[in-house]
Amino acid sequence: MKIPRHVAIIMDGNGRWAEQRGLPRSAGHRAGADAVSRGLAIAQEFGVEILTLYAFSTENWKRPAAEVGALMGLLVEFLTAKMPEMHRNGVRLRTVGRSSGLPEAARTALLNAVSASAGNGTITLNLALNYGGRAEIADAASRIAADAAAGKLDPGKVDEAVFAKYLYAPDLPDPDLLIRTSGEMRLSNFLLWESAYTELYVTDCLWPDFDRAEFEKALASYAGRDRRFGNHA
Ligand code: IPE
Ligand code: IPE
Ligand code: MG
């Protein structure tokens, strides 16, 4: 089976999963964190090189403070509990997004885990946190303008390849497959630049229920796609 090198996932549906069970939304997020560990193991087993997970968007700050706090707490808990095992399994942790805008405890736990796992190379787990596709493009434009003003960059030389070097993770290839759980047919500001030619897969499965069978269905769908990149068939 043709395996995507880079899989990106919009992990949606934690709230609905909890509501269906009469549980608080935070219980859905906790179940969602377990699905992250499971998904990572499956991706690794299938030989996916990069798994990018949308964990918190620049718009998610609009949620009630208690829910935001629960999500940030879960992030710290996840990193503390899972990093030793991920490290043993050769997982390299990275992050994209405005990490400077995260609460202190989350930022510290995240950046420590990123630097501690920098030498690993089996699979890259790229967590999108305080991430927005428009923010990423705006941040790139701002740094390009600064370099141009400082005389380090010729404005006439800014093309797609130069622009892409100013994105959050210029060394990572674009995602081959983008999965969204819980049925919503939208990108919600995820990887706007990078997903120009990414294959999309939407499943009604809620993120906490996303298991091996669901992952395999997404991979099988990808394997059957005809990627053209604007070329003829
Ligand atoms: C996704 O689940 C998790 C995050 C956005 C952090 P939601 O919390 O969006 O779940 P639904 O969409 O309300 O079901
Ligand atoms: C996208 O889900 C963000 C993450 C999964 C982190 P949302 O639940 O925030 O997106 P919308 O509001 O349904 O578009
Ligand atoms: Mg949602």
mmCIF file with all atom_site columns, N, CA and C and ligand atoms in Angstrom, residues 9-13 16 25 54-57 59-60 63 128 180 184 186-188, ligand 2:
data_model
loop_
_atom_site.group_PDB
_atom_site.id
_atom_site.type_symbol
_atom_site.label_atom_id
_atom_site.label_alt_id
_atom_site.label_comp_id
_atom_site.label_asym_id
_atom_site.label_entity_id
_atom_site.label_seq_id
_atom_site.pdbx_PDB_ins_code
_atom_site.Cartn_x
_atom_site.Cartn_y
_atom_site.Cartn_z
_atom_site.occupancy
_atom_site.B_iso_or_equiv
_atom_site.pdbx_formal_charge
_atom_site.auth_seq_id
_atom_site.auth_comp_id
_atom_site.auth_asym_id
_atom_site.auth_atom_id
_atom_site.pdbx_PDB_model_num
ATOM   1  N N  . ILE A 1 9   ? -3.760  15.778 10.859 1.00 0.00 ? 9   ILE A N  1
ATOM   2  C CA . ILE A 1 9   ? -5.110  15.449 11.341 1.00 0.00 ? 9   ILE A CA 1
ATOM   3  C C  . ILE A 1 9   ? -5.733  16.635 12.093 1.00 0.00 ? 9   ILE A C  1
ATOM   4  N N  . ILE A 1 10  ? -6.963  16.980 11.696 1.00 0.00 ? 10  ILE A N  1
ATOM   5  C CA . ILE A 1 10  ? -7.776  17.923 12.466 1.00 0.00 ? 10  ILE A CA 1
ATOM   6  C C  . ILE A 1 10  ? -8.579  17.061 13.432 1.00 0.00 ? 10  ILE A C  1
ATOM   7  N N  . MET A 1 11  ? -8.136  17.046 14.683 1.00 0.00 ? 11  MET A N  1
ATOM   8  C CA . MET A 1 11  ? -8.712  16.145 15.693 1.00 0.00 ? 11  MET A CA 1
ATOM   9  C C  . MET A 1 11  ? -9.981  16.784 16.250 1.00 0.00 ? 11  MET A C  1
ATOM   10 N N  . ASP A 1 12  ? -11.084 16.570 15.570 1.00 0.00 ? 12  ASP A N  1
ATOM   11 C CA . ASP A 1 12  ? -12.318 17.251 15.979 1.00 0.00 ? 12  ASP A CA 1
ATOM   12 C C  . ASP A 1 12  ? -13.321 16.256 16.546 1.00 0.00 ? 12  ASP A C  1
ATOM   13 N N  . GLY A 1 13  ? -14.196 16.745 17.425 1.00 0.00 ? 13  GLY A N  1
ATOM   14 C CA . GLY A 1 13  ? -15.304 15.921 17.927 1.00 0.00 ? 13  GLY A CA 1
ATOM   15 C C  . GLY A 1 13  ? -15.204 15.493 19.377 1.00 0.00 ? 13  GLY A C  1
ATOM   16 N N  . ARG A 1 16  ? -18.448 16.623 21.221 1.00 0.00 ? 16  ARG A N  1
ATOM   17 C CA . ARG A 1 16  ? -19.616 15.806 20.871 1.00 0.00 ? 16  ARG A CA 1
ATOM   18 C C  . ARG A 1 16  ? -19.522 14.408 21.493 1.00 0.00 ? 16  ARG A C  1
ATOM   19 N N  . ARG A 1 25  ? -17.190 18.380 28.651 1.00 0.00 ? 25  ARG A N  1
ATOM   20 C CA . ARG A 1 25  ? -16.333 18.442 27.469 1.00 0.00 ? 25  ARG A CA 1
ATOM   21 C C  . ARG A 1 25  ? -14.891 18.046 27.795 1.00 0.00 ? 25  ARG A C  1
ATOM   22 N N  . TYR A 1 54  ? -3.529  18.887 14.814 1.00 0.00 ? 54  TYR A N  1
ATOM   23 C CA . TYR A 1 54  ? -4.080  20.199 15.161 1.00 0.00 ? 54  TYR A CA 1
ATOM   24 C C  . TYR A 1 54  ? -4.664  20.074 16.561 1.00 0.00 ? 54  TYR A C  1
ATOM   25 N N  . ALA A 1 55  ? -3.963  20.612 17.543 1.00 0.00 ? 55  ALA A N  1
ATOM   26 C CA . ALA A 1 55  ? -4.360  20.438 18.939 1.00 0.00 ? 55  ALA A CA 1
ATOM   27 C C  . ALA A 1 55  ? -5.024  21.671 19.528 1.00 0.00 ? 55  ALA A C  1
ATOM   28 N N  . PHE A 1 56  ? -4.643  22.865 19.021 1.00 0.00 ? 56  PHE A N  1
ATOM   29 C CA . PHE A 1 56  ? -5.252  24.096 19.553 1.00 0.00 ? 56  PHE A CA 1
ATOM   30 C C  . PHE A 1 56  ? -5.059  25.200 18.526 1.00 0.00 ? 56  PHE A C  1
ATOM   31 N N  . SER A 1 57  ? -6.165  25.789 18.110 1.00 0.00 ? 57  SER A N  1
ATOM   32 C CA . SER A 1 57  ? -6.087  26.814 17.063 1.00 0.00 ? 57  SER A CA 1
ATOM   33 C C  . SER A 1 57  ? -6.018  28.214 17.667 1.00 0.00 ? 57  SER A C  1
ATOM   34 N N  . GLU A 1 59  ? -8.022  30.369 17.133 1.00 0.00 ? 59  GLU A N  1
ATOM   35 C CA . GLU A 1 59  ? -9.414  30.743 17.423 1.00 0.00 ? 59  GLU A CA 1
ATOM   36 C C  . GLU A 1 59  ? -9.946  30.048 18.679 1.00 0.00 ? 59  GLU A C  1
ATOM   37 N N  . ASN A 1 60  ? -9.266  28.990 19.111 1.00 0.00 ? 60  ASN A N  1
ATOM   38 C CA . ASN A 1 60  ? -9.778  28.230 20.259 1.00 0.00 ? 60  ASN A CA 1
ATOM   39 C C  . ASN A 1 60  ? -9.710  29.015 21.585 1.00 0.00 ? 60  ASN A C  1
ATOM   40 N N  . ARG A 1 63  ? -12.976 29.997 23.391 1.00 0.00 ? 63  ARG A N  1
ATOM   41 C CA . ARG A 1 63  ? -13.760 29.067 24.229 1.00 0.00 ? 63  ARG A CA 1
ATOM   42 C C  . ARG A 1 63  ? -13.729 29.513 25.689 1.00 0.00 ? 63  ARG A C  1
ATOM   43 N N  . ALA A 1 128 ? 0.437   21.115 16.419 1.00 0.00 ? 128 ALA A N  1
ATOM   44 C CA . ALA A 1 128 ? 0.036   22.476 16.060 1.00 0.00 ? 128 ALA A CA 1
ATOM   45 C C  . ALA A 1 128 ? -0.707  23.072 17.253 1.00 0.00 ? 128 ALA A C  1
ATOM   46 N N  . ARG A 1 180 ? -9.820  14.803 8.632  1.00 0.00 ? 180 ARG A N  1
ATOM   47 C CA . ARG A 1 180 ? -10.607 15.531 9.626  1.00 0.00 ? 180 ARG A CA 1
ATOM   48 C C  . ARG A 1 180 ? -11.641 14.573 10.190 1.00 0.00 ? 180 ARG A C  1
ATOM   49 N N  . GLU A 1 184 ? -17.025 17.488 9.797  1.00 0.00 ? 184 GLU A N  1
ATOM   50 C CA . GLU A 1 184 ? -17.074 18.872 9.297  1.00 0.00 ? 184 GLU A CA 1
ATOM   51 C C  . GLU A 1 184 ? -16.214 19.015 8.044  1.00 0.00 ? 184 GLU A C  1
ATOM   52 N N  . ARG A 1 186 ? -14.515 21.402 6.550  1.00 0.00 ? 186 ARG A N  1
ATOM   53 C CA . ARG A 1 186 ? -13.793 22.683 6.480  1.00 0.00 ? 186 ARG A CA 1
ATOM   54 C C  . ARG A 1 186 ? -12.392 22.515 7.049  1.00 0.00 ? 186 ARG A C  1
ATOM   55 N N  . LEU A 1 187 ? -11.544 23.499 6.711  1.00 0.00 ? 187 LEU A N  1
ATOM   56 C CA . LEU A 1 187 ? -10.146 23.447 7.149  1.00 0.00 ? 187 LEU A CA 1
ATOM   57 C C  . LEU A 1 187 ? -9.930  24.116 8.501  1.00 0.00 ? 187 LEU A C  1
ATOM   58 N N  . SER A 1 188 ? -10.861 24.996 8.901  1.00 0.00 ? 188 SER A N  1
ATOM   59 C CA . SER A 1 188 ? -10.737 25.694 10.188 1.00 0.00 ? 188 SER A CA 1
ATOM   60 C C  . SER A 1 188 ? -9.338  26.285 10.392 1.00 0.00 ? 188 SER A C  1
HETATM 61 C C1 . IPE B 2 .   ? -10.384 22.766 14.705 1.00 0.00 ? 2   IPE B C1 1
HETATM 62 O O1 . IPE B 2 .   ? -11.519 22.356 15.370 1.00 0.00 ? 2   IPE B O1 1
HETATM 63 C C2 . IPE B 2 .   ? -9.288  23.034 15.689 1.00 0.00 ? 2   IPE B C2 1
HETATM 64 C C3 . IPE B 2 .   ? -8.679  21.874 16.300 1.00 0.00 ? 2   IPE B C3 1
HETATM 65 C C4 . IPE B 2 .   ? -9.005  20.632 16.065 1.00 0.00 ? 2   IPE B C4 1
HETATM 66 C C5 . IPE B 2 .   ? -7.632  22.170 17.239 1.00 0.00 ? 2   IPE B C5 1
HETATM 67 P P1 . IPE B 2 .   ? -12.637 23.385 15.848 1.00 0.00 ? 2   IPE B P1 1
HETATM 68 O O2 . IPE B 2 .   ? -13.676 22.577 16.515 1.00 0.00 ? 2   IPE B O2 1
HETATM 69 O O3 . IPE B 2 .   ? -12.031 24.474 16.648 1.00 0.00 ? 2   IPE B O3 1
HETATM 70 O O4 . IPE B 2 .   ? -13.162 23.999 14.476 1.00 0.00 ? 2   IPE B O4 1
HETATM 71 P P2 . IPE B 2 .   ? -14.559 24.622 14.100 1.00 0.00 ? 2   IPE B P2 1
HETATM 72 O O5 . IPE B 2 .   ? -14.867 25.658 15.135 1.00 0.00 ? 2   IPE B O5 1
HETATM 73 O O6 . IPE B 2 .   ? -15.559 23.510 14.118 1.00 0.00 ? 2   IPE B O6 1
HETATM 74 O O7 . IPE B 2 .   ? -14.365 25.168 12.722 1.00 0.00 ? 2   IPE B O7 1
#
